[in-house]
Coordinates of N, CA and C in Angstrom, one line a residue:
M1 N -58.4 33.1 5.6 CA -57.3 32.1 5.9 C -57.0 31.2 4.7
R2 N -58.4 30.7 4.0 CA -58.1 29.6 3.0 C -57.3 30.0 2.0
K3 N -57.2 31.3 1.6 CA -56.5 32.0 0.3 C -55.0 31.7 0.8
W4 N -54.7 31.9 2.2 CA -53.4 31.8 2.3 C -52.6 30.4 2.5
I5 N -53.7 29.5 2.8 CA -53.3 28.1 3.0 C -53.2 27.6 1.3
F6 N -53.9 28.2 0.4 CA -54.1 27.8 -0.9 C -52.6 28.4 -1.5
A7 N -52.3 29.8 -1.2 CA -51.2 30.4 -1.8 C -50.1 29.5 -1.5
L8 N -49.8 29.1 0.0 CA -48.5 28.4 0.4 C -48.6 27.2 0.0
G9 N -49.8 26.3 -0.4 CA -49.6 25.1 -0.7 C -49.2 25.0 -2.4
I10 N -49.4 26.3 -3.3 CA -48.8 26.4 -4.3 C -47.3 26.8 -4.3
I11 N -46.9 27.6 -3.3 CA -45.2 27.7 -3.2 C -44.6 26.5 -2.6
A12 N -45.2 25.8 -1.7 CA -44.6 24.6 -1.5 C -44.6 23.5 -2.7
L13 N -45.6 23.4 -3.4 CA -45.5 22.6 -4.7 C -44.5 23.1 -5.6
Y14 N -44.1 24.3 -5.7 CA -43.4 24.9 -6.5 C -41.8 24.3 -6.0
N15 N -41.9 24.6 -4.9 CA -40.4 24.0 -4.3 C -40.3 22.6 -4.4
A16 N -41.3 21.9 -4.2 CA -41.2 20.4 -4.4 C -40.8 20.1 -5.9
C17 N -41.1 20.8 -7.0 CA -40.9 20.5 -8.0 C -39.7 21.1 -8.7
K18 N -39.1 21.8 -7.9 CA -38.0 22.5 -8.5 C -36.4 21.8 -8.1
F19 N -36.5 20.8 -7.5 CA -35.4 20.3 -6.9 C -34.3 19.9 -7.9
N20 N -34.8 19.8 -9.2 CA -33.8 19.6 -10.4 C -33.6 20.5 -11.2
S21 N -34.1 21.8 -10.9 CA -34.2 22.9 -11.7 C -32.9 23.7 -11.7
T22 N -32.3 24.2 -12.8 CA -31.2 24.8 -13.2 C -31.3 26.4 -12.8
T23 N -32.5 26.7 -12.5 CA -32.6 28.2 -12.1 C -31.7 28.7 -11.2
K24 N -31.1 29.9 -11.3 CA -30.1 30.5 -10.3 C -30.8 31.7 -9.4
T25 N -32.1 32.0 -9.6 CA -32.8 33.1 -9.0 C -34.1 32.4 -8.4
L26 N -34.6 32.9 -7.3 CA -35.8 32.7 -6.7 C -36.9 33.6 -6.8
P27 N -38.0 33.2 -6.9 CA -39.3 34.0 -7.2 C -39.4 34.9 -5.7
I28 N -40.3 36.1 -6.0 CA -40.6 36.9 -5.0 C -42.0 36.8 -4.7
Y29 N -42.4 36.6 -3.5 CA -43.9 36.1 -3.1 C -44.6 37.4 -2.5
G30 N -45.9 37.4 -2.4 CA -46.6 38.3 -1.7 C -47.0 39.4 -2.4
N31 N -47.7 40.5 -2.0 CA -48.6 41.4 -2.9 C -47.3 42.3 -3.5
R32 N -47.3 43.1 -4.6 CA -46.7 43.8 -5.1 C -47.5 45.1 -5.9
Q33 N -46.9 46.1 -6.1 CA -47.4 47.0 -6.8 C -46.5 48.1 -7.6
A34 N -47.0 48.5 -8.5 CA -46.2 49.7 -9.5 C -46.3 50.8 -8.8
V35 N -45.0 51.5 -8.7 CA -44.8 53.1 -8.1 C -44.2 53.6 -9.3
T36 N -44.9 54.6 -9.7 CA -44.2 55.7 -10.9 C -43.6 56.9 -10.1
K37 N -42.3 57.1 -10.5 CA -41.7 58.2 -10.0 C -40.9 59.0 -11.4
I38 N -40.7 60.3 -11.0 CA -39.9 61.1 -11.8 C -38.4 61.4 -11.6
V39 N -37.6 60.6 -12.5 CA -36.2 60.5 -12.4 C -35.4 61.2 -13.3
N40 N -34.6 62.4 -13.1 CA -34.1 63.1 -14.2 C -35.0 63.7 -15.3
G41 N -36.3 63.9 -14.8 CA -37.2 64.5 -15.8 C -37.8 63.4 -16.5
Q42 N -37.7 62.2 -16.5 CA -38.4 61.0 -16.9 C -39.2 60.3 -16.0
S43 N -40.2 59.6 -16.5 CA -41.3 58.8 -15.7 C -40.4 57.5 -15.6
V44 N -40.3 57.0 -14.3 CA -39.9 55.6 -14.4 C -40.6 54.8 -13.4
T45 N -41.2 53.5 -13.7 CA -42.0 52.7 -13.1 C -41.2 51.7 -12.0
D46 N -41.4 51.4 -10.8 CA -40.6 50.5 -10.2 C -41.6 49.7 -9.6
T47 N -41.3 48.3 -9.3 CA -42.3 47.3 -8.5 C -41.8 47.3 -7.2
V48 N -42.9 47.7 -6.2 CA -42.4 47.9 -4.9 C -43.0 46.3 -4.3
Y49 N -42.3 45.3 -3.8 CA -42.9 44.2 -3.1 C -43.2 44.2 -1.6
Q50 N -44.2 43.1 -1.3 CA -44.6 43.2 0.1 C -43.3 42.8 1.0
T51 N -43.2 43.5 2.1 CA -42.0 43.0 3.1 C -42.5 42.9 4.3
I52 N -41.5 42.1 5.1 CA -42.1 41.7 6.7 C -42.1 43.0 7.2
P53 N -43.2 43.6 8.0 CA -43.1 44.6 8.6 C -42.5 44.8 10.0
P54 N -42.2 46.0 10.5 CA -41.5 46.1 11.7 C -42.2 45.4 12.8
F55 N -41.4 44.7 13.7 CA -41.7 43.9 14.9 C -40.8 44.0 16.0
K56 N -41.2 43.7 17.3 CA -40.3 43.9 18.4 C -40.8 42.7 19.3
L57 N -39.8 41.7 19.6 CA -40.0 40.6 20.2 C -39.0 40.3 21.4
I58 N -39.0 39.0 22.1 CA -38.0 38.8 23.0 C -37.6 37.4 22.7
N59 N -36.2 37.2 22.8 CA -35.5 35.8 22.4 C -35.3 35.0 23.7
Q60 N -34.8 33.9 23.5 CA -34.6 33.0 24.6 C -33.4 33.5 25.6
Y61 N -32.9 34.5 25.3 CA -31.7 35.2 26.2 C -32.5 36.4 26.8
G62 N -33.8 36.7 26.8 CA -34.3 37.8 27.2 C -34.0 39.2 26.6
D63 N -33.4 38.8 25.4 CA -33.1 40.1 24.9 C -34.2 40.6 23.7
S64 N -34.3 41.9 23.7 CA -35.3 42.5 22.6 C -34.9 42.2 21.3
I65 N -35.6 41.6 20.4 CA -35.2 41.5 19.1 C -36.2 42.2 18.0
S66 N -35.8 42.8 17.1 CA -36.6 43.7 16.3 C -36.2 43.4 14.8
D67 N -37.1 43.9 14.0 CA -36.8 43.7 12.3 C -35.4 44.4 12.0
K68 N -35.0 45.3 13.0 CA -33.8 46.0 12.7 C -32.6 45.0 12.9
D69 N -32.7 44.3 13.8 CA -31.7 43.1 14.2 C -31.4 42.4 12.7
L70 N -32.4 42.4 11.8 CA -32.3 41.5 10.6 C -31.9 42.2 9.3
N71 N -31.8 43.5 9.5 CA -31.3 44.1 8.3 C -30.0 43.8 7.7
G72 N -30.3 43.6 6.5 CA -28.9 43.1 5.5 C -28.9 41.4 6.0
K73 N -29.8 40.6 6.5 CA -29.7 39.3 6.8 C -30.5 38.5 6.0
I74 N -30.2 37.5 5.6 CA -31.2 36.5 5.2 C -31.7 35.6 6.3
Y75 N -32.9 35.0 6.2 CA -33.3 34.5 7.7 C -34.4 33.4 7.3
V76 N -34.7 32.6 8.0 CA -35.7 31.6 7.9 C -36.5 31.6 9.1
A77 N -38.1 31.8 8.9 CA -38.9 31.8 9.9 C -39.8 30.7 9.9
D78 N -40.1 30.2 11.2 CA -41.1 29.3 11.3 C -41.9 29.5 12.5
F79 N -43.2 28.7 12.8 CA -44.0 29.1 13.8 C -44.2 27.8 14.6
F80 N -44.2 27.7 16.0 CA -44.4 26.3 16.8 C -44.6 26.8 18.1
F81 N -44.8 25.7 18.8 CA -44.9 26.0 20.4 C -44.1 24.8 21.3
T82 N -43.5 25.0 22.2 CA -42.7 24.1 22.9 C -43.5 23.0 23.4
S83 N -44.9 22.8 23.6 CA -45.4 21.6 24.0 C -46.2 20.9 22.9
C84 N -45.9 21.5 21.7 CA -46.5 20.7 20.5 C -46.2 19.2 20.8
P85 N -47.5 18.6 20.6 CA -47.2 17.1 20.5 C -47.2 16.4 19.0
S86 N -47.2 17.4 18.2 CA -47.5 16.6 16.8 C -46.2 16.9 15.8
I87 N -46.3 18.1 15.0 CA -45.4 18.3 14.0 C -44.0 19.0 14.5
C88 N -44.1 19.6 15.4 CA -43.1 20.7 16.1 C -41.7 19.9 16.2
P89 N -41.8 18.8 16.8 CA -40.5 17.9 17.0 C -39.6 17.7 16.0
G90 N -40.6 17.2 14.9 CA -40.0 16.9 13.6 C -39.4 18.0 13.0
M91 N -40.2 19.0 13.0 CA -39.7 20.5 12.2 C -38.7 20.9 13.0
Q92 N -38.4 21.0 14.2 CA -37.0 21.4 14.8 C -35.8 20.6 14.4
R93 N -36.2 19.1 14.3 CA -35.0 18.5 14.0 C -34.8 18.7 12.5
N94 N -35.4 19.2 11.9 CA -35.1 19.5 10.4 C -34.4 21.0 10.4
M95 N -35.0 21.6 11.3 CA -34.4 23.0 11.5 C -33.0 23.0 11.7
L96 N -32.8 22.0 12.7 CA -31.4 21.8 13.1 C -30.4 21.7 11.9
K97 N -30.9 21.1 10.8 CA -30.0 20.9 9.7 C -29.7 22.2 8.8
V98 N -30.6 23.1 8.9 CA -30.3 24.5 8.5 C -29.1 25.1 9.4
Y99 N -29.6 25.0 10.8 CA -28.8 25.6 11.9 C -27.4 25.1 11.6
D100 N -27.2 23.7 11.7 CA -25.9 23.3 11.3 C -25.1 23.7 10.2
A101 N -26.0 24.0 9.2 CA -25.2 24.3 8.0 C -24.7 25.8 8.0
Y102 N -25.6 26.7 8.8 CA -25.2 28.1 8.6 C -25.0 28.7 10.1
K103 N -24.7 27.9 11.1 CA -24.3 28.6 12.3 C -23.4 29.6 12.6
N104 N -22.2 29.4 11.4 CA -21.2 30.2 11.5 C -21.2 31.3 10.3
T105 N -22.5 31.4 10.1 CA -22.6 32.5 8.7 C -23.2 33.6 9.4
P106 N -22.5 34.8 9.5 CA -23.1 36.0 10.0 C -24.4 36.4 9.6
D107 N -24.5 36.2 8.1 CA -25.5 36.9 7.5 C -26.8 36.1 7.2
V108 N -26.9 35.0 8.1 CA -28.1 34.2 8.0 C -28.5 33.7 9.5
K109 N -29.7 34.1 9.6 CA -30.4 33.9 11.0 C -31.7 32.8 10.9
I110 N -32.0 32.2 12.0 CA -33.4 31.7 12.1 C -34.1 32.3 13.3
L111 N -35.4 32.2 13.0 CA -36.2 32.8 14.0 C -37.5 31.8 14.0
S112 N -37.7 31.2 15.1 CA -38.9 30.5 15.6 C -39.8 31.2 16.6
Y113 N -41.0 31.6 16.0 CA -41.8 32.2 16.9 C -42.8 31.4 17.6
T114 N -42.8 31.4 18.7 CA -43.9 30.6 19.4 C -45.4 31.2 19.4
I115 N -46.3 30.4 19.2 CA -47.7 30.7 19.2 C -48.5 30.6 20.3
D116 N -47.7 30.2 21.6 CA -48.1 30.1 22.8 C -47.3 30.9 23.5
P117 N -47.4 32.1 23.7 CA -46.5 33.0 24.6 C -46.8 32.8 26.0
K118 N -48.0 32.7 26.3 CA -48.5 32.5 27.8 C -47.5 31.3 28.6
Y119 N -47.2 30.2 27.9 CA -46.8 29.1 28.5 C -45.3 29.2 27.9
D120 N -44.9 29.7 26.9 CA -43.5 29.6 26.4 C -42.7 31.1 26.9
S121 N -42.5 31.0 28.1 CA -41.8 32.2 28.5 C -40.4 32.3 28.1
V122 N -39.4 33.0 28.6 CA -38.2 33.2 28.1 C -37.5 31.9 28.5
K123 N -37.7 31.8 29.9 CA -37.2 30.4 30.4 C -37.5 29.3 29.9
V124 N -38.6 29.1 29.3 CA -39.1 28.0 28.7 C -38.4 27.8 27.2
L125 N -38.2 29.0 26.6 CA -37.7 28.7 25.4 C -36.2 28.7 25.5
K126 N -35.5 29.1 26.5 CA -34.0 28.8 26.7 C -34.0 27.4 27.0
A127 N -34.8 26.8 27.9 CA -34.7 25.2 28.0 C -34.8 24.6 26.8
Y128 N -35.8 24.9 26.0 CA -35.9 24.2 24.7 C -34.7 24.3 23.9
A129 N -33.9 25.6 23.8 CA -33.1 25.8 22.8 C -31.9 24.8 23.3
D130 N -31.7 24.9 24.9 CA -30.5 24.1 25.1 C -30.6 22.7 25.0
K131 N -31.9 22.1 25.0 CA -32.3 20.7 24.6 C -31.8 20.7 23.4
L132 N -32.0 21.3 22.4 CA -32.1 21.1 21.0 C -30.3 21.2 20.7
G133 N -29.5 21.9 21.7 CA -28.1 22.0 21.3 C -27.8 23.3 20.8
V134 N -28.7 24.4 20.7 CA -28.7 25.5 20.1 C -28.0 26.4 20.9
T135 N -26.8 26.9 20.5 CA -26.4 28.3 21.2 C -25.9 29.5 20.5
G136 N -25.7 30.6 20.9 CA -25.1 31.6 20.2 C -26.4 32.5 19.7
N137 N -26.1 33.2 18.7 CA -27.4 34.1 18.1 C -27.6 33.9 16.5
T138 N -27.4 32.5 16.2 CA -27.8 32.3 14.7 C -29.3 31.9 14.7
W139 N -29.9 31.2 15.9 CA -31.2 30.7 15.8 C -31.9 31.4 17.2
W140 N -32.9 32.1 16.8 CA -33.6 32.9 18.0 C -34.9 32.2 18.2
F141 N -35.3 31.6 19.4 CA -36.6 31.4 19.7 C -37.3 32.5 20.4
I142 N -38.4 33.0 19.8 CA -39.0 34.3 20.2 C -40.2 34.4 20.4
Q143 N -40.8 35.2 21.3 CA -42.0 35.5 21.9 C -42.6 36.8 22.0
G144 N -43.8 37.2 21.9 CA -44.2 38.6 21.9 C -46.0 38.1 22.3
K145 N -46.6 39.4 21.9 CA -48.1 39.4 22.1 C -48.6 38.5 21.1
K146 N -49.4 37.5 21.5 CA -50.2 36.7 20.7 C -50.7 37.0 19.5
D147 N -51.5 38.2 19.8 CA -52.2 38.7 18.5 C -51.2 39.4 17.5
D148 N -50.3 40.0 17.8 CA -49.1 40.5 17.1 C -48.5 39.3 16.4
T149 N -48.1 38.2 17.0 CA -47.5 37.1 16.4 C -48.3 36.6 15.2
Y150 N -49.7 36.3 15.5 CA -50.7 35.7 14.8 C -50.9 36.5 13.4
R151 N -50.9 37.8 13.6 CA -51.1 38.8 12.3 C -49.8 38.8 11.6
L152 N -48.5 38.4 12.1 CA -47.4 38.3 11.4 C -47.3 37.2 10.4
A153 N -47.7 36.0 11.4 CA -47.8 34.7 10.6 C -48.6 34.7 9.3
E154 N -50.0 35.2 9.6 CA -50.9 35.2 8.4 C -50.7 36.2 7.4
K155 N -50.5 37.2 7.8 CA -50.5 38.5 7.0 C -49.2 38.6 6.2
S156 N -48.0 38.4 6.9 CA -46.8 38.7 6.3 C -46.1 37.3 5.8
Y157 N -46.0 36.5 6.7 CA -45.2 35.0 6.4 C -46.4 34.1 5.5
L158 N -47.6 34.4 5.7 CA -48.4 33.5 4.8 C -48.6 32.2 5.5
V159 N -48.5 32.1 6.9 CA -48.6 30.9 7.5 C -49.9 30.8 8.5
A160 N -50.9 29.8 8.4 CA -52.0 29.7 9.0 C -51.7 29.4 10.6
V161 N -52.4 29.9 11.6 CA -52.0 29.5 12.8 C -53.4 29.7 13.6
S162 N -53.7 29.0 14.6 CA -54.9 29.2 15.3 C -55.0 28.5 16.7
R163 N -55.8 29.2 17.5 CA -56.1 28.3 18.9 C -57.4 27.5 18.7
D164 N -57.1 26.0 19.1 CA -57.9 25.1 18.8 C -58.2 24.1 20.0
T165 N -59.0 24.5 21.1 CA -58.9 23.3 22.1 C -59.3 22.0 21.8
T166 N -59.8 21.6 20.6 CA -60.3 20.5 20.0 C -59.2 19.4 19.7
V167 N -58.0 20.0 19.4 CA -56.8 19.2 19.0 C -55.9 18.9 20.1
P168 N -55.0 17.9 20.2 CA -53.8 17.8 21.1 C -53.0 19.1 21.0
G169 N -52.6 19.7 22.1 CA -51.8 20.7 22.3 C -52.6 22.0 22.3
G170 N -53.6 22.1 21.7 CA -54.6 23.4 21.6 C -54.2 24.3 20.7
Y171 N -53.4 24.2 19.7 CA -53.0 24.9 18.7 C -53.0 24.1 17.3
V172 N -53.2 24.9 16.3 CA -53.1 24.2 15.0 C -52.2 25.2 14.1
H173 N -51.1 25.1 13.5 CA -50.4 25.6 12.8 C -49.8 24.9 11.6
Q174 N -49.5 25.6 10.4 CA -48.7 24.9 9.4 C -47.2 25.1 9.6
G175 N -46.7 23.8 8.9 CA -45.1 23.4 9.2 C -44.3 24.3 8.0
Y176 N -44.6 25.1 7.6 CA -43.6 26.0 6.9 C -42.5 26.4 7.4
F177 N -41.3 26.3 6.7 CA -40.2 27.1 6.9 C -40.2 28.1 5.6
V178 N -40.2 29.5 6.2 CA -40.5 30.5 5.1 C -39.1 31.4 5.2
L179 N -38.4 31.5 3.9 CA -37.0 32.0 3.5 C -37.4 33.5 3.0
V180 N -36.7 34.5 4.1 CA -36.6 35.6 3.7 C -35.5 36.3 3.4
D181 N -35.5 37.3 2.2 CA -34.1 37.9 1.9 C -33.9 39.1 2.5
K182 N -32.4 39.5 2.1 CA -32.1 40.8 2.8 C -32.9 42.3 2.6
Q183 N -33.7 42.0 1.9 CA -34.6 43.2 1.6 C -36.1 42.9 2.3
K184 N -36.2 41.8 3.4 CA -37.4 41.3 4.0 C -38.5 40.8 3.0
R185 N -38.2 40.3 2.0 CA -39.3 39.9 1.0 C -39.3 38.4 1.3
V186 N -40.2 37.6 1.1 CA -40.2 36.3 1.3 C -40.1 35.7 -0.1
R187 N -39.0 34.6 -0.2 CA -38.4 34.1 -1.3 C -38.9 32.8 -1.5
G188 N -39.4 32.2 -0.6 CA -39.8 30.7 -0.5 C -40.5 30.2 0.7
S189 N -41.1 29.2 0.5 CA -41.8 28.3 1.5 C -41.5 26.9 1.5
Y190 N -41.2 26.3 2.5 CA -40.8 24.6 2.5 C -41.6 23.9 3.6
D191 N -42.0 22.9 3.2 CA -42.6 21.8 4.3 C -41.4 21.4 5.5
G192 N -41.5 22.1 6.4 CA -40.6 21.8 7.6 C -40.5 20.3 8.0
T193 N -41.4 19.5 7.6 CA -41.7 18.1 7.9 C -41.0 17.2 6.9
N194 N -40.6 17.9 5.7 CA -40.1 17.0 4.4 C -38.5 17.5 4.4
T195 N -38.0 16.2 4.4 CA -36.4 16.4 4.5 C -35.9 16.8 3.2
E196 N -36.6 16.5 2.1 CA -36.2 16.8 0.6 C -36.4 18.5 0.6
Q197 N -37.4 18.9 1.0 CA -37.7 20.2 0.9 C -36.8 21.1 1.8
V198 N -36.4 20.6 2.9 CA -35.5 21.3 4.0 C -34.2 21.4 3.2
S199 N -33.6 20.2 2.7 CA -32.2 20.3 1.8 C -32.5 21.3 0.8
Q200 N -33.5 21.4 0.0 CA -33.7 22.7 -1.0 C -33.5 23.8 -0.4
L201 N -34.2 24.2 1.0 CA -34.1 25.3 1.6 C -32.7 25.6 1.8
I202 N -31.8 24.8 2.2 CA -30.5 24.9 2.5 C -29.7 25.5 1.1
D203 N -30.1 24.8 0.1 CA -29.5 25.1 -1.2 C -30.0 26.5 -1.5
D204 N -31.1 26.7 -1.3 CA -31.6 28.2 -1.9 C -31.2 29.2 -1.0
I205 N -30.9 29.0 0.3 CA -30.0 30.2 1.1 C -28.8 30.4 0.2
K206 N -28.2 29.4 -0.4 CA -26.9 29.7 -1.1 C -27.1 30.6 -2.3
I207 N -28.2 30.4 -3.0 CA -28.6 31.2 -4.2 C -28.9 32.6 -3.7
L208 N -29.5 32.8 -2.4 CA -29.7 34.2 -2.0 C -28.3 35.0 -1.8
K209 N -27.5 34.1 -1.1 CA -26.1 34.7 -0.8 C -25.4 35.2 -2.0
A210 N -25.6 34.5 -2.9 CA -25.0 34.9 -4.3 C -25.7 35.8 -5.1
E211 N -26.8 36.1 -4.6 CA -27.8 37.0 -5.5 C -27.1 38.4 -6.0
A212 N -27.3 38.7 -7.2 CA -26.7 39.8 -7.6 C -27.3 41.2 -7.2
P213 N -26.4 42.1 -6.7 CA -27.0 43.2 -6.2 C -28.2 43.9 -7.0
A214 N -28.3 43.9 -8.4 CA -29.0 44.3 -9.2 C -30.5 43.6 -8.9
L215 N -30.5 42.2 -8.7 CA -31.6 41.5 -8.6 C -32.2 41.7 -7.2
S216 N -31.3 42.0 -6.0 CA -31.7 42.0 -4.8 C -32.4 43.6 -4.6
G217 N -32.3 44.5 -5.5 CA -32.8 45.7 -5.3 C -33.8 45.7 -6.2
Q218 N -34.4 44.8 -7.0 CA -35.2 44.9 -8.0 C -36.6 45.2 -7.6

């Protein structure tokens, strides 16, 4: 897990340092491999990037949500639990800024994965969303099997989460907002407790929306 924490620290540092950057593209994070194939009789090598794998979960409305519902969407993911007494309230206040910026944008979504599905039932998630003033289908609060969620967090979104009965709330998790493009590739990670980085995230979503087709398919 330490290597993921280190990797995300590097990503967050990159994002923190690029606020004044004039770049118009975002990096692609995660594992990658070169794949060679024959096209028109010639050998062509493409780079295949790590993507978020298939999943199936339940949102605050009791609807089944899968990776297929995010086809052709840009989305922001984070990990939380409704009874969190530490960083979650600040994270969700900051995520509301992302929600307010894109709640009327059909190709942008927000996914908040609970890491405490035993307590965070559909009813609890709906009450939590209502308290935040979240309506519609832009921002989904989702729950599923704990092991599956933890695997997604650590292996795909590169966010460390764990059960720890010695800390307030009983869980430990990193407060990153992870930006995923329309090809389900991780394109950025931002400290969800840092307002400047959240503002950068809002701007970076605009970059992905304007991304040229040639780049999005690289």
